[in-house]
mmCIF file of C-alpha atoms in Angstrom:
data_model
loop_
_atom_site.group_PDB
_atom_site.id
_atom_site.type_symbol
_atom_site.label_atom_id
_atom_site.label_comp_id
_atom_site.label_asym_id
_atom_site.label_seq_id
_atom_site.Cartn_x
_atom_site.Cartn_y
_atom_site.Cartn_z
ATOM 1 C CA MET A 1 118.217 47.592 108.414
ATOM 2 C CA PHE A 2 117.226 50.886 110.081
ATOM 3 C CA ARG A 3 113.910 52.356 108.891
ATOM 4 C CA CYS A 4 113.469 56.081 109.061
ATOM 5 C CA PRO A 5 110.044 57.117 110.446
ATOM 6 C CA ASP A 6 108.012 59.415 108.181
ATOM 7 C CA ARG A 7 108.249 62.388 110.552
ATOM 8 C CA LEU A 8 112.022 62.134 110.713
ATOM 9 C CA ARG A 9 112.221 61.859 106.932
ATOM 10 C CA VAL A 10 110.122 65.035 106.523
ATOM 11 C CA PHE A 11 112.266 66.852 109.098
ATOM 12 C CA ILE A 12 115.481 65.894 107.299
ATOM 13 C CA VAL A 13 114.135 67.021 103.915
ATOM 14 C CA LEU A 14 112.951 70.366 105.346
ATOM 15 C CA ALA A 15 116.258 70.896 107.152
ATOM 16 C CA LEU A 16 118.096 70.491 103.850
ATOM 17 C CA ILE A 17 115.738 72.545 101.670
ATOM 18 C CA LEU A 18 114.818 75.554 103.837
ATOM 19 C CA PRO A 19 118.302 77.033 104.388
ATOM 20 C CA SER A 20 119.014 77.042 100.653
ATOM 21 C CA GLY A 21 115.804 78.972 99.937
ATOM 22 C CA ARG A 22 116.599 81.622 102.531
ATOM 23 C CA LEU A 23 118.796 83.519 100.053
ATOM 24 C CA ALA A 24 115.773 84.189 97.852
ATOM 25 C CA TRP A 25 113.745 85.724 100.692
ATOM 26 C CA GLY A 26 113.745 89.392 101.541
ATOM 27 C CA HIS A 27 116.434 90.955 103.691
ATOM 28 C CA PRO A 28 116.813 94.325 105.397
ATOM 29 C CA PRO A 29 119.044 97.106 104.068
ATOM 30 C CA ALA A 30 122.732 96.354 104.624
ATOM 31 C CA THR A 31 124.168 99.860 105.036
ATOM 32 C CA ILE A 32 123.160 103.489 105.436
ATOM 33 C CA GLU A 33 125.689 106.253 104.775
ATOM 34 C CA LEU A 34 124.749 109.797 105.809
ATOM 35 C CA GLN A 35 126.453 113.105 104.997
ATOM 36 C CA TYR A 36 125.212 116.599 105.774
ATOM 37 C CA ASP A 37 126.416 119.566 103.729
ATOM 38 C CA SER A 38 126.035 122.675 105.893
ATOM 39 C CA GLN A 39 126.697 124.968 102.900
ATOM 40 C CA THR A 40 123.833 123.637 100.764
ATOM 41 C CA LYS A 41 121.749 122.472 103.776
ATOM 42 C CA VAL A 42 121.228 119.021 102.250
ATOM 43 C CA LEU A 43 121.359 115.605 103.887
ATOM 44 C CA HIS A 44 122.702 112.983 101.465
ATOM 45 C CA ALA A 45 121.636 109.395 102.239
ATOM 46 C CA GLU A 46 122.863 106.256 100.462
ATOM 47 C CA ILE A 47 121.187 102.999 101.435
ATOM 48 C CA GLY A 48 122.902 99.758 100.432
ATOM 49 C CA HIS A 49 120.371 97.052 99.570
ATOM 50 C CA VAL A 50 121.094 94.411 96.928
ATOM 51 C CA THR A 51 118.126 93.155 94.930
ATOM 52 C CA HIS A 52 117.508 91.351 91.660
ATOM 53 C CA ASP A 53 113.967 92.752 91.401
ATOM 54 C CA GLN A 54 113.980 96.529 91.915
ATOM 55 C CA LYS A 55 110.182 96.763 91.718
ATOM 56 C CA GLY A 56 109.294 93.740 93.863
ATOM 57 C CA HIS A 57 112.057 93.743 96.492
ATOM 58 C CA HIS A 58 113.316 97.233 97.235
ATOM 59 C CA ILE A 59 113.557 99.964 99.839
ATOM 60 C CA ARG A 60 109.857 100.703 100.370
ATOM 61 C CA ARG A 61 110.087 103.764 102.594
ATOM 62 C CA LEU A 62 112.639 106.162 104.029
ATOM 63 C CA TYR A 63 111.955 108.085 107.242
ATOM 64 C CA VAL A 64 114.049 111.102 108.257
ATOM 65 C CA TYR A 65 114.037 112.499 111.803
ATOM 66 C CA LYS A 66 115.779 115.503 113.345
ATOM 67 C CA ASN A 67 116.112 115.397 117.140
ATOM 68 C CA ASP A 68 113.472 112.603 117.112
ATOM 69 C CA ALA A 69 110.905 114.783 115.302
ATOM 70 C CA PRO A 70 109.755 113.493 111.879
ATOM 71 C CA ILE A 71 111.078 115.642 109.013
ATOM 72 C CA GLU A 72 110.371 113.651 105.836
ATOM 73 C CA ASN A 73 108.767 110.398 104.750
ATOM 74 C CA PHE A 74 109.631 109.102 101.259
ATOM 75 C CA PRO A 75 107.707 106.182 99.677
ATOM 76 C CA TYR A 76 109.356 104.297 96.794
ATOM 77 C CA ALA A 77 108.078 101.985 94.070
ATOM 78 C CA LYS A 78 111.642 100.898 93.191
ATOM 79 C CA GLN A 79 115.275 101.551 94.109
ATOM 80 C CA THR A 80 117.694 103.906 92.343
ATOM 81 C CA THR A 81 119.864 100.920 91.270
ATOM 82 C CA SER A 82 119.956 97.190 92.013
ATOM 83 C CA THR A 83 122.395 97.845 94.879
ATOM 84 C CA THR A 84 121.583 101.313 96.223
ATOM 85 C CA LEU A 85 118.896 103.849 96.955
ATOM 86 C CA VAL A 86 120.053 107.488 97.000
ATOM 87 C CA GLN A 87 118.059 110.367 98.465
ATOM 88 C CA ASP A 88 118.971 114.018 99.036
ATOM 89 C CA VAL A 89 116.917 115.765 101.713
ATOM 90 C CA PRO A 90 116.919 119.578 101.951
ATOM 91 C CA MET A 91 116.853 120.461 105.650
ATOM 92 C CA GLU A 92 118.132 122.944 108.204
ATOM 93 C CA ALA A 93 120.470 121.452 110.809
ATOM 94 C CA SER A 94 122.725 123.010 113.425
ATOM 95 C CA SER A 95 125.692 121.788 115.426
ATOM 96 C CA GLY A 96 124.561 119.117 117.891
ATOM 97 C CA ASP A 97 121.390 118.156 115.999
ATOM 98 C CA VAL A 98 120.782 114.418 115.781
ATOM 99 C CA ILE A 99 119.656 113.212 112.352
ATOM 100 C CA ARG A 100 118.226 109.694 112.160
ATOM 101 C CA VAL A 101 117.301 107.841 108.980
ATOM 102 C CA LYS A 102 115.261 104.635 108.881
ATOM 103 C CA ALA A 103 115.119 102.592 105.650
ATOM 104 C CA VAL A 104 112.385 99.946 105.394
ATOM 105 C CA CYS A 105 112.584 96.991 102.992
ATOM 106 C CA SER A 106 109.468 96.003 101.024
ATOM 107 C CA GLU A 107 109.916 92.369 102.067
ATOM 108 C CA ALA A 108 111.826 92.128 105.339
ATOM 109 C CA GLY A 109 113.142 94.382 108.036
ATOM 110 C CA TYR A 110 114.686 97.799 108.325
ATOM 111 C CA LYS A 111 117.913 99.554 109.249
ATOM 112 C CA GLU A 112 118.540 102.851 111.040
ATOM 113 C CA GLU A 113 121.559 105.131 111.120
ATOM 114 C CA THR A 114 122.245 108.294 113.117
ATOM 115 C CA LEU A 115 124.367 111.330 112.276
ATOM 116 C CA ILE A 116 125.236 113.997 114.849
ATOM 117 C CA ILE A 117 125.919 117.336 113.172
ATOM 118 C CA PRO A 118 129.397 118.575 114.229
#
């Protein structure tokens, strides 16, 4: 009968257990939707990030840049809902300006999205 060495046994157990636990670990934001209203001069940002613990695993910080210059920096203790963070940013923007938003997760990673003002 074939005997499995201890190292191989440990490797097999870890290979089976670790992928199943990955779903419980942090993950970066999934989506960022940006809209700029030139009438009200407000950037509307919706960040999609699903969490079951809005205080422990959430969007930690939102950075807003215009033409690569920092405009705003928003820290958060929790998300708006368990699936989304919503932020309105009053700002002046003209045709051709490049607006970039970076959303940072409290546990893992970030996502960026860019909007060019028409």
